[in-house]
Amino acid sequence: MTETTQQRPGAGRSPGRPRSERAEKAIIEATLDLLAEESGVAGVSIEAVAARAGVGKTTIYRRWSNKEALIVDALASVKGTLPTPPGDSVREDLLVLALAMHTERHRKHAKCFWNVVGSAEKFPELYARYRQDVIEPRRDVIRAVLRRGIETGELRADLDVDVSLAMLVGSLSIKTPKDELPEGFPEAVVATLLEGIAAPGA
Amino acid sequence: MTETTQQRPGAGRSPGRPRSERAEKAIIEATLDLLAEESGVAGVSIEAVAARAGVGKTTIYRRWSNKEALIVDALASVKGTLPTPPGDSVREDLLVLALAMHTERHRKHAKCFWNVVGSAEKFPELYARYRQDVIEPRRDVIRAVLRRGIETGELRADLDVDVSLAMLVGSLSIKTPKDELPEGFPEAVVATLLEGIAAPGA
């Protein structure tokens, strides 16, 4: 599978052609709907997407060369990017990012991500592209905040950036139905991550 | 759906009847195999389990009154219980628990849990029973360690037990393929949870 710039997330979404934009939107929605279903990745095919979106298969193939490229673009359209942290303090930046990640739990298509990660072993190429094009750019935003905190002295100099990242992301993507986390959860996670749970001096 | 003691995890697994034990083992294995497949919970039926395990449906119905009870028992048999923490220090206890949870990532049937959680909205009763019979008893072990730490003064008195629990469990169940976490990850998570990432005095 060769990757061209046409297949990257965001590519081809420039304005100017309303009809093809409407078709694209319908294709992306159909892909997400299928992906959220019980059969997950296995249930997504160019045929099924075309039928559900009410477009011809050629319309899809004009933009996406295969199912994997379409799925990655669809996921990118939901997951989007994290907000740019304001940069005044690491605590505030982490909170902005945590609140953004927490809010995403309530999005309609959150289940799509579960299904893609859940079938990582079965569809390793798709998962690798999803990681590279959708997830890693988001994680880089968090890593940059952590690294800046080390530089400014707000964070421990010996911090393991990826472990800290995993704790933030892991806590906020914990596997519970979306309505189960208490009020103030993202704030409490950031505070706990910063201060730790050990008693001072213990 | 009424719940009887016969359907609880561990029920009926007393020794003494080798042939029915072999059948039970085959039934549990078949359930997990089906549950780990792409179709997840939806793909598990008493019929399918019977066919795969090479037993009659009545053999299954003698022990489990429905599919939900069978799935919960099957999940309990994989997830098991967390080890009893030694109790010398909270740090050591959390590490013992973290290492146990980390090791579980590599178990053959880890994908079953993904599928049950992923279909929580579609199968809410099953998910509720899974939470009550399999997950909550495990979380109670962690909560007990955290509460003891507050009592002994090892942990902050104002600790939010469930947020701390979510950080530990969330970090260790982060959605990455099982071979991606670095060596020493559970140890680093426990250390970071205890100490926090903020520079002392920052």
Short mmCIF file of N, CA, C and O in Angstrom, two decimals, chain B residues 78-147:
data_model
loop_
_atom_site.label_atom_id
_atom_site.label_comp_id
_atom_site.label_asym_id
_atom_site.label_seq_id
_atom_site.Cartn_x
_atom_site.Cartn_y
_atom_site.Cartn_z
N VAL B 78 -11.05 -15.81 33.44
CA VAL B 78 -9.82 -15.24 32.86
C VAL B 78 -9.26 -14.16 33.76
O VAL B 78 -8.07 -14.12 34.07
N LYS B 79 -10.13 -13.25 34.16
CA LYS B 79 -9.67 -12.07 34.88
C LYS B 79 -9.24 -12.46 36.29
O LYS B 79 -8.30 -11.89 36.82
N GLY B 80 -9.92 -13.42 36.85
CA GLY B 80 -9.54 -13.90 38.17
C GLY B 80 -9.52 -12.79 39.20
O GLY B 80 -10.14 -11.75 39.04
N THR B 81 -8.81 -13.02 40.24
CA THR B 81 -8.72 -12.02 41.30
C THR B 81 -7.32 -11.45 41.31
O THR B 81 -6.38 -12.05 40.80
N LEU B 82 -7.18 -10.28 41.85
CA LEU B 82 -5.86 -9.68 42.02
C LEU B 82 -5.17 -10.36 43.20
O LEU B 82 -5.84 -10.87 44.10
N PRO B 83 -3.85 -10.40 43.21
CA PRO B 83 -3.15 -11.02 44.35
C PRO B 83 -3.43 -10.24 45.63
O PRO B 83 -3.73 -9.05 45.58
N THR B 84 -3.34 -10.91 46.75
CA THR B 84 -3.49 -10.21 48.02
C THR B 84 -2.23 -9.39 48.27
O THR B 84 -1.12 -9.93 48.29
N PRO B 85 -2.38 -8.08 48.43
CA PRO B 85 -1.19 -7.25 48.65
C PRO B 85 -0.52 -7.62 49.97
O PRO B 85 -1.23 -7.88 50.95
N PRO B 86 0.82 -7.67 50.00
CA PRO B 86 1.51 -8.09 51.22
C PRO B 86 1.23 -7.20 52.43
O PRO B 86 1.25 -7.69 53.57
N GLY B 87 1.00 -5.91 52.22
CA GLY B 87 0.57 -5.07 53.34
C GLY B 87 1.68 -4.41 54.13
O GLY B 87 1.42 -3.83 55.19
N ASP B 88 2.92 -4.50 53.65
CA ASP B 88 4.01 -3.85 54.39
C ASP B 88 4.06 -2.34 54.13
O ASP B 88 4.25 -1.55 55.04
N SER B 89 3.90 -1.98 52.86
CA SER B 89 3.83 -0.56 52.55
C SER B 89 2.88 -0.36 51.38
O SER B 89 2.70 -1.26 50.56
N VAL B 90 2.28 0.81 51.31
CA VAL B 90 1.35 1.10 50.23
C VAL B 90 2.08 1.07 48.89
O VAL B 90 1.58 0.57 47.90
N ARG B 91 3.29 1.60 48.88
CA ARG B 91 4.07 1.60 47.65
C ARG B 91 4.25 0.18 47.12
O ARG B 91 4.02 -0.09 45.95
N GLU B 92 4.65 -0.71 48.00
CA GLU B 92 4.87 -2.10 47.57
C GLU B 92 3.55 -2.76 47.15
O GLU B 92 3.51 -3.48 46.15
N ASP B 93 2.50 -2.47 47.90
CA ASP B 93 1.20 -3.07 47.56
C ASP B 93 0.72 -2.60 46.19
O ASP B 93 0.23 -3.39 45.38
N LEU B 94 0.85 -1.32 45.93
CA LEU B 94 0.41 -0.80 44.63
C LEU B 94 1.25 -1.40 43.52
O LEU B 94 0.75 -1.70 42.43
N LEU B 95 2.52 -1.61 43.80
CA LEU B 95 3.40 -2.20 42.79
C LEU B 95 3.00 -3.65 42.48
O LEU B 95 2.93 -4.04 41.31
N VAL B 96 2.70 -4.39 43.53
CA VAL B 96 2.25 -5.79 43.33
C VAL B 96 0.99 -5.82 42.46
O VAL B 96 0.88 -6.61 41.52
N LEU B 97 0.06 -4.92 42.76
CA LEU B 97 -1.19 -4.88 42.00
C LEU B 97 -0.95 -4.40 40.56
O LEU B 97 -1.51 -4.94 39.61
N ALA B 98 -0.09 -3.40 40.42
CA ALA B 98 0.20 -2.87 39.08
C ALA B 98 0.88 -3.92 38.21
O ALA B 98 0.54 -4.07 37.03
N LEU B 99 1.79 -4.66 38.79
CA LEU B 99 2.47 -5.71 38.02
C LEU B 99 1.49 -6.80 37.61
O LEU B 99 1.54 -7.31 36.49
N ALA B 100 0.57 -7.13 38.51
CA ALA B 100 -0.43 -8.15 38.18
C ALA B 100 -1.32 -7.68 37.03
O ALA B 100 -1.59 -8.42 36.09
N MET B 101 -1.76 -6.42 37.09
CA MET B 101 -2.62 -5.89 36.02
C MET B 101 -1.86 -5.81 34.70
O MET B 101 -2.40 -6.09 33.63
N HIS B 102 -0.62 -5.41 34.80
CA HIS B 102 0.20 -5.29 33.59
C HIS B 102 0.38 -6.65 32.92
O HIS B 102 0.31 -6.77 31.69
N THR B 103 0.61 -7.67 33.72
CA THR B 103 0.81 -9.02 33.18
C THR B 103 -0.42 -9.52 32.44
O THR B 103 -0.31 -10.22 31.44
N GLU B 104 -1.59 -9.12 32.94
CA GLU B 104 -2.83 -9.57 32.31
C GLU B 104 -2.98 -9.11 30.87
O GLU B 104 -3.72 -9.72 30.10
N ARG B 105 -2.32 -8.02 30.52
CA ARG B 105 -2.39 -7.53 29.13
C ARG B 105 -2.00 -8.61 28.14
O ARG B 105 -2.44 -8.61 27.00
N HIS B 106 -1.13 -9.49 28.58
CA HIS B 106 -0.59 -10.48 27.66
C HIS B 106 -1.42 -11.75 27.58
O HIS B 106 -1.10 -12.66 26.84
N ARG B 107 -2.47 -11.79 28.38
CA ARG B 107 -3.28 -12.99 28.35
C ARG B 107 -4.00 -13.14 27.03
O ARG B 107 -4.43 -12.17 26.42
N LYS B 108 -4.17 -14.41 26.69
CA LYS B 108 -4.77 -14.75 25.40
C LYS B 108 -6.12 -14.08 25.17
O LYS B 108 -6.43 -13.67 24.06
N HIS B 109 -6.92 -13.99 26.21
CA HIS B 109 -8.29 -13.56 25.99
C HIS B 109 -8.55 -12.11 26.36
O HIS B 109 -9.69 -11.72 26.58
N ALA B 110 -7.49 -11.28 26.43
CA ALA B 110 -7.67 -9.89 26.82
C ALA B 110 -8.71 -9.19 25.94
O ALA B 110 -9.45 -8.31 26.38
N LYS B 111 -8.79 -9.60 24.69
CA LYS B 111 -9.71 -8.95 23.75
C LYS B 111 -11.18 -9.14 24.14
O LYS B 111 -12.03 -8.30 23.80
N CYS B 112 -11.48 -10.19 24.87
CA CYS B 112 -12.85 -10.41 25.33
C CYS B 112 -13.35 -9.22 26.15
O CYS B 112 -14.50 -8.82 26.05
N PHE B 113 -12.46 -8.70 26.98
CA PHE B 113 -12.87 -7.61 27.87
C PHE B 113 -13.16 -6.35 27.07
O PHE B 113 -14.12 -5.64 27.32
N TRP B 114 -12.30 -6.10 26.09
CA TRP B 114 -12.55 -4.99 25.18
C TRP B 114 -13.93 -5.09 24.58
O TRP B 114 -14.67 -4.12 24.49
N ASN B 115 -14.26 -6.28 24.11
CA ASN B 115 -15.52 -6.44 23.41
C ASN B 115 -16.72 -6.25 24.32
O ASN B 115 -17.73 -5.69 23.91
N VAL B 116 -16.59 -6.71 25.57
CA VAL B 116 -17.71 -6.54 26.50
C VAL B 116 -17.88 -5.06 26.87
O VAL B 116 -18.99 -4.54 26.89
N VAL B 117 -16.75 -4.39 27.12
CA VAL B 117 -16.84 -2.98 27.47
C VAL B 117 -17.31 -2.18 26.25
O VAL B 117 -18.13 -1.27 26.36
N GLY B 118 -16.78 -2.56 25.09
CA GLY B 118 -17.14 -1.85 23.86
C GLY B 118 -18.62 -1.96 23.53
O GLY B 118 -19.17 -1.09 22.87
N SER B 119 -19.26 -3.02 23.99
CA SER B 119 -20.69 -3.15 23.68
C SER B 119 -21.55 -2.93 24.92
O SER B 119 -22.66 -3.45 25.02
N ALA B 120 -21.03 -2.13 25.84
CA ALA B 120 -21.77 -1.84 27.08
C ALA B 120 -23.13 -1.21 26.79
O ALA B 120 -24.12 -1.51 27.46
N GLU B 121 -23.17 -0.37 25.77
CA GLU B 121 -24.43 0.31 25.47
C GLU B 121 -25.45 -0.65 24.87
O GLU B 121 -26.64 -0.53 25.09
N LYS B 122 -24.93 -1.61 24.10
CA LYS B 122 -25.82 -2.55 23.43
C LYS B 122 -26.27 -3.67 24.38
O LYS B 122 -27.35 -4.21 24.23
N PHE B 123 -25.40 -4.02 25.31
CA PHE B 123 -25.73 -5.10 26.25
C PHE B 123 -25.52 -4.59 27.68
O PHE B 123 -24.61 -5.04 28.38
N PRO B 124 -26.38 -3.67 28.11
CA PRO B 124 -26.16 -3.02 29.40
C PRO B 124 -26.26 -3.96 30.60
O PRO B 124 -25.51 -3.80 31.57
N GLU B 125 -27.16 -4.95 30.53
CA GLU B 125 -27.30 -5.86 31.67
C GLU B 125 -26.05 -6.72 31.85
O GLU B 125 -25.57 -6.93 32.95
N LEU B 126 -25.55 -7.21 30.71
CA LEU B 126 -24.32 -8.00 30.76
C LEU B 126 -23.18 -7.17 31.33
O LEU B 126 -22.44 -7.62 32.20
N TYR B 127 -23.08 -5.95 30.84
CA TYR B 127 -22.00 -5.09 31.32
C TYR B 127 -22.13 -4.82 32.81
O TYR B 127 -21.14 -4.85 33.55
N ALA B 128 -23.35 -4.60 33.27
CA ALA B 128 -23.57 -4.33 34.69
C ALA B 128 -23.17 -5.54 35.54
O ALA B 128 -22.54 -5.39 36.59
N ARG B 129 -23.50 -6.73 35.07
CA ARG B 129 -23.12 -7.93 35.83
C ARG B 129 -21.62 -8.15 35.82
O ARG B 129 -21.02 -8.58 36.80
N TYR B 130 -21.02 -7.89 34.68
CA TYR B 130 -19.56 -8.00 34.55
C TYR B 130 -18.88 -7.04 35.53
O TYR B 130 -17.94 -7.41 36.25
N ARG B 131 -19.38 -5.82 35.57
CA ARG B 131 -18.82 -4.83 36.49
C ARG B 131 -18.97 -5.30 37.94
O ARG B 131 -18.02 -5.25 38.73
N GLN B 132 -20.18 -5.77 38.27
CA GLN B 132 -20.47 -6.13 39.65
C GLN B 132 -19.70 -7.38 40.10
O GLN B 132 -19.15 -7.42 41.20
N ASP B 133 -19.65 -8.39 39.22
CA ASP B 133 -19.10 -9.69 39.64
C ASP B 133 -17.61 -9.84 39.36
O ASP B 133 -16.94 -10.64 40.00
N VAL B 134 -17.09 -9.11 38.36
CA VAL B 134 -15.70 -9.30 37.98
C VAL B 134 -14.84 -8.08 38.31
O VAL B 134 -13.78 -8.20 38.92
N ILE B 135 -15.30 -6.91 37.91
CA ILE B 135 -14.45 -5.72 38.02
C ILE B 135 -14.45 -5.10 39.42
O ILE B 135 -13.39 -4.82 39.99
N GLU B 136 -15.63 -4.90 39.99
CA GLU B 136 -15.68 -4.19 41.27
C GLU B 136 -14.92 -4.91 42.39
O GLU B 136 -14.22 -4.26 43.17
N PRO B 137 -15.01 -6.25 42.49
CA PRO B 137 -14.23 -6.92 43.54
C PRO B 137 -12.72 -6.65 43.39
O PRO B 137 -12.00 -6.53 44.37
N ARG B 138 -12.25 -6.56 42.14
CA ARG B 138 -10.84 -6.25 41.90
C ARG B 138 -10.52 -4.81 42.31
O ARG B 138 -9.51 -4.53 42.94
N ARG B 139 -11.41 -3.91 41.96
CA ARG B 139 -11.18 -2.51 42.32
C ARG B 139 -11.21 -2.31 43.82
O ARG B 139 -10.49 -1.47 44.36
N ASP B 140 -12.04 -3.12 44.50
CA ASP B 140 -12.11 -3.00 45.96
C ASP B 140 -10.76 -3.34 46.61
O ASP B 140 -10.43 -2.78 47.66
N VAL B 141 -10.02 -4.25 45.99
CA VAL B 141 -8.69 -4.59 46.52
C VAL B 141 -7.79 -3.35 46.46
O VAL B 141 -7.07 -3.03 47.41
N ILE B 142 -7.86 -2.63 45.33
CA ILE B 142 -7.03 -1.42 45.18
C ILE B 142 -7.52 -0.32 46.11
O ILE B 142 -6.72 0.35 46.77
N ARG B 143 -8.85 -0.16 46.19
CA ARG B 143 -9.39 0.86 47.09
C ARG B 143 -8.95 0.62 48.53
O ARG B 143 -8.63 1.55 49.26
N ALA B 144 -8.94 -0.65 48.94
CA ALA B 144 -8.56 -0.98 50.33
C ALA B 144 -7.11 -0.55 50.59
O ALA B 144 -6.80 -0.03 51.67
N VAL B 145 -6.24 -0.76 49.60
CA VAL B 145 -4.83 -0.36 49.77
C VAL B 145 -4.74 1.16 49.90
O VAL B 145 -4.02 1.69 50.77
N LEU B 146 -5.47 1.87 49.05
CA LEU B 146 -5.43 3.34 49.10
C LEU B 146 -5.98 3.85 50.43
O LEU B 146 -5.40 4.74 51.06
N ARG B 147 -7.08 3.26 50.90
CA ARG B 147 -7.68 3.71 52.16
C ARG B 147 -6.74 3.43 53.33
O ARG B 147 -6.60 4.23 54.25
#
